[in-house]
GROMACS .gro file of N, CA and C in nm:
model
  207
    1SER      N    1  -3.978   3.422   1.955
    1SER     CA    2  -3.849   3.420   2.022
    1SER      C    3  -3.795   3.279   2.021
    2GLY      N    4  -3.667   3.266   2.042
    2GLY     CA    5  -3.604   3.135   2.044
    2GLY      C    6  -3.455   3.148   2.065
    3ARG      N    7  -3.385   3.040   2.039
    3ARG     CA    8  -3.239   3.038   2.051
    3ARG      C    9  -3.184   2.949   1.940
    4VAL      N   10  -3.073   2.989   1.882
    4VAL     CA   11  -3.012   2.913   1.774
    4VAL      C   12  -2.890   2.840   1.830
    5PHE      N   13  -2.886   2.709   1.804
    5PHE     CA   14  -2.777   2.625   1.850
    5PHE      C   15  -2.704   2.564   1.732
    6LYS      N   16  -2.580   2.527   1.754
    6LYS     CA   17  -2.503   2.450   1.657
    6LYS      C   18  -2.493   2.309   1.714
    7PRO      N   19  -2.565   2.214   1.654
    7PRO     CA   20  -2.557   2.077   1.704
    7PRO      C   21  -2.423   2.013   1.668
    8VAL      N   22  -2.400   1.897   1.720
    8VAL     CA   23  -2.274   1.827   1.702
    8VAL      C   24  -2.240   1.806   1.554
    9VAL      N   25  -2.341   1.783   1.470
    9VAL     CA   26  -2.316   1.755   1.329
    9VAL      C   27  -2.276   1.881   1.251
   10GLY      N   28  -2.293   2.000   1.309
   10GLY     CA   29  -2.244   2.121   1.246
   10GLY      C   30  -2.346   2.199   1.165
   11ASN      N   31  -2.473   2.159   1.162
   11ASN     CA   32  -2.574   2.234   1.089
   11ASN      C   33  -2.645   2.332   1.182
   12LEU      N   34  -2.698   2.441   1.125
   12LEU     CA   35  -2.777   2.534   1.204
   12LEU      C   36  -2.913   2.473   1.232
   13CYS      N   37  -2.962   2.491   1.352
   13CYS     CA   38  -3.097   2.446   1.383
   13CYS      C   39  -3.150   2.528   1.500
   14GLU      N   40  -3.280   2.523   1.518
   14GLU     CA   41  -3.339   2.586   1.635
   14GLU      C   42  -3.378   2.474   1.729
   15GLY      N   43  -3.347   2.487   1.855
   15GLY     CA   44  -3.381   2.381   1.947
   15GLY      C   45  -3.361   2.424   2.090
   16ARG      N   46  -3.370   2.331   2.180
   16ARG     CA   47  -3.358   2.362   2.321
   16ARG      C   48  -3.243   2.287   2.387
   17MET      N   49  -3.177   2.197   2.317
   17MET     CA   50  -3.067   2.124   2.378
   17MET      C   51  -2.939   2.205   2.366
   18PRO      N   52  -2.872   2.228   2.477
   18PRO     CA   53  -2.754   2.315   2.473
   18PRO      C   54  -2.633   2.249   2.407
   19HIS      N   55  -2.598   2.300   2.293
   19HIS     CA   56  -2.473   2.269   2.226
   19HIS      C   57  -2.401   2.403   2.220
   20SER      N   58  -2.332   2.433   2.115
   20SER     CA   59  -2.275   2.566   2.097
   20SER      C   60  -2.386   2.660   2.052
   21VAL      N   61  -2.390   2.778   2.108
   21VAL     CA   62  -2.491   2.876   2.067
   21VAL      C   63  -2.433   2.966   1.959
   22PHE      N   64  -2.520   3.024   1.879
   22PHE     CA   65  -2.479   3.109   1.769
   22PHE      C   66  -2.526   3.252   1.791
   23GLY      N   67  -2.433   3.344   1.806
   23GLY     CA   68  -2.464   3.486   1.804
   23GLY      C   69  -2.435   3.539   1.665
   24GLY      N   70  -2.502   3.646   1.628
   24GLY     CA   71  -2.477   3.710   1.499
   24GLY      C   72  -2.544   3.645   1.380
   25ILE      N   73  -2.642   3.557   1.405
   25ILE     CA   74  -2.718   3.493   1.297
   25ILE      C   75  -2.837   3.583   1.263
   26THR      N   76  -2.857   3.612   1.135
   26THR     CA   77  -2.975   3.687   1.093
   26THR      C   78  -3.095   3.593   1.095
   27VAL      N   79  -3.204   3.639   1.156
   27VAL     CA   80  -3.328   3.562   1.162
   27VAL      C   81  -3.436   3.644   1.092
   28ASN      N   82  -3.491   3.588   0.985
   28ASN     CA   83  -3.597   3.655   0.909
   28ASN      C   84  -3.729   3.583   0.933
   29LEU      N   85  -3.836   3.660   0.947
   29LEU     CA   86  -3.970   3.606   0.954
   29LEU      C   87  -4.036   3.633   0.820
   30LEU      N   88  -4.077   3.526   0.752
   30LEU     CA   89  -4.132   3.537   0.617
   30LEU      C   90  -4.282   3.511   0.618
   31ASP      N   91  -4.355   3.590   0.537
   31ASP     CA   92  -4.498   3.564   0.523
   31ASP      C   93  -4.521   3.452   0.423
   32GLY      N   94  -4.646   3.422   0.393
   32GLY     CA   95  -4.679   3.312   0.304
   32GLY      C   96  -4.628   3.328   0.162
   33ASN      N   97  -4.593   3.452   0.123
   33ASN     CA   98  -4.540   3.479  -0.010
   33ASN      C   99  -4.388   3.484  -0.013
   34GLY      N  100  -4.325   3.458   0.103
   34GLY     CA  101  -4.179   3.460   0.110
   34GLY      C  102  -4.120   3.597   0.133
   35ASN      N  103  -4.205   3.696   0.164
   35ASN     CA  104  -4.157   3.831   0.192
   35ASN      C  105  -4.112   3.843   0.337
   36VAL      N  106  -4.003   3.914   0.361
   36VAL     CA  107  -3.954   3.935   0.497
   36VAL      C  108  -4.047   4.034   0.568
   37VAL      N  109  -4.108   3.988   0.678
   37VAL     CA  110  -4.199   4.070   0.758
   37VAL      C  111  -4.122   4.138   0.871
   38LYS      N  112  -4.032   4.065   0.933
   38LYS     CA  113  -3.948   4.113   1.043
   38LYS      C  114  -3.811   4.049   1.029
   39SER      N  115  -3.711   4.115   1.084
   39SER     CA  116  -3.576   4.062   1.081
   39SER      C  117  -3.504   4.105   1.207
   40THR      N  118  -3.417   4.020   1.257
   40THR     CA  119  -3.336   4.052   1.374
   40THR      C  120  -3.207   3.972   1.365
   41VAL      N  121  -3.118   3.994   1.459
   41VAL     CA  122  -2.992   3.921   1.467
   41VAL      C  123  -2.983   3.860   1.606
   42THR      N  124  -2.937   3.735   1.614
   42THR     CA  125  -2.927   3.669   1.743
   42THR      C  126  -2.822   3.737   1.831
   43ALA      N  127  -2.850   3.738   1.961
   43ALA     CA  128  -2.757   3.790   2.062
   43ALA      C  129  -2.642   3.691   2.078
   44ASP      N  130  -2.542   3.729   2.155
   44ASP     CA  131  -2.426   3.643   2.177
   44ASP      C  132  -2.464   3.506   2.233
   45ASP      N  133  -2.574   3.499   2.308
   45ASP     CA  134  -2.617   3.371   2.365
   45ASP      C  135  -2.710   3.293   2.272
   46GLY      N  136  -2.725   3.341   2.148
   46GLY     CA  137  -2.806   3.272   2.049
   46GLY      C  138  -2.954   3.304   2.053
   47THR      N  139  -2.998   3.389   2.146
   47THR     CA  140  -3.141   3.419   2.157
   47THR      C  141  -3.181   3.526   2.055
   48TYR      N  142  -3.310   3.522   2.020
   48TYR     CA  143  -3.367   3.623   1.931
   48TYR      C  144  -3.514   3.641   1.966
   49LYS      N  145  -3.568   3.756   1.926
   49LYS     CA  146  -3.710   3.784   1.948
   49LYS      C  147  -3.763   3.861   1.829
   50LEU      N  148  -3.876   3.816   1.777
   50LEU     CA  149  -3.945   3.884   1.668
   50LEU      C  150  -4.083   3.922   1.718
   51GLY      N  151  -4.092   4.034   1.786
   51GLY     CA  152  -4.218   4.075   1.848
   51GLY      C  153  -4.303   4.162   1.758
   52GLY      N  154  -4.425   4.188   1.804
   52GLY     CA  155  -4.515   4.279   1.735
   52GLY      C  156  -4.567   4.225   1.602
   53VAL      N  157  -4.585   4.094   1.594
   53VAL     CA  158  -4.631   4.032   1.471
   53VAL      C  159  -4.778   3.993   1.487
   54VAL      N  160  -4.858   4.024   1.386
   54VAL     CA  161  -4.999   3.987   1.390
   54VAL      C  162  -5.012   3.836   1.373
   55PRO      N  163  -5.117   3.775   1.430
   55PRO     CA  164  -5.135   3.631   1.414
   55PRO      C  165  -5.141   3.591   1.267
   56GLY      N  166  -5.082   3.478   1.236
   56GLY     CA  167  -5.081   3.430   1.099
   56GLY      C  168  -4.985   3.313   1.085
   57THR      N  169  -4.962   3.272   0.962
   57THR     CA  170  -4.870   3.163   0.933
   57THR      C  171  -4.742   3.221   0.875
   58TYR      N  172  -4.629   3.187   0.937
   58TYR     CA  173  -4.501   3.242   0.898
   58TYR      C  174  -4.397   3.130   0.890
   59THR      N  175  -4.288   3.161   0.824
   59THR     CA  176  -4.170   3.074   0.819
   59THR      C  177  -4.054   3.152   0.878
   60VAL      N  178  -3.973   3.084   0.959
   60VAL     CA  179  -3.854   3.147   1.016
   60VAL      C  180  -3.735   3.100   0.932
   61GLN      N  181  -3.655   3.198   0.887
   61GLN     CA  182  -3.538   3.171   0.804
   61GLN      C  183  -3.413   3.215   0.880
   62PHE      N  184  -3.314   3.127   0.885
   62PHE     CA  185  -3.186   3.158   0.949
   62PHE      C  186  -3.081   3.176   0.841
   63VAL      N  187  -3.007   3.287   0.849
   63VAL     CA  188  -2.904   3.317   0.748
   63VAL      C  189  -2.768   3.311   0.815
   64LYS      N  190  -2.685   3.218   0.768
   64LYS     CA  191  -2.550   3.204   0.825
   64LYS      C  192  -2.465   3.325   0.792
   65PRO      N  193  -2.383   3.369   0.887
   65PRO     CA  194  -2.291   3.479   0.858
   65PRO      C  195  -2.189   3.438   0.752
   66ASP      N  196  -2.138   3.534   0.679
   66ASP     CA  197  -2.034   3.507   0.581
   66ASP      C  198  -1.915   3.440   0.649
   67GLY      N  199  -1.856   3.344   0.584
   67GLY     CA  200  -1.737   3.279   0.636
   67GLY      C  201  -1.764   3.161   0.727
   68THR      N  202  -1.893   3.124   0.747
   68THR     CA  203  -1.922   3.007   0.830
   68THR      C  204  -1.956   2.889   0.739
   69ALA      N  205  -1.922   2.772   0.786
   69ALA     CA  206  -1.947   2.650   0.707
   69ALA      C  207  -2.088   2.600   0.726
   0.00000   0.00000   0.00000
């Protein structure tokens, strides 16, 4: 779980400092081979949760919505 923020410089990042939050961002959880294991979309407040995942090493991928810079 986490929250996606838009920092002052305008790039997507995950963090805890409140800037503008991003709703509608696709969040993919990738396994070691780059395969999507789980996927969700952030809520209006930028939060997301990827539950029910077995322990392991994963990468979190954020996909900007169409039309965003």
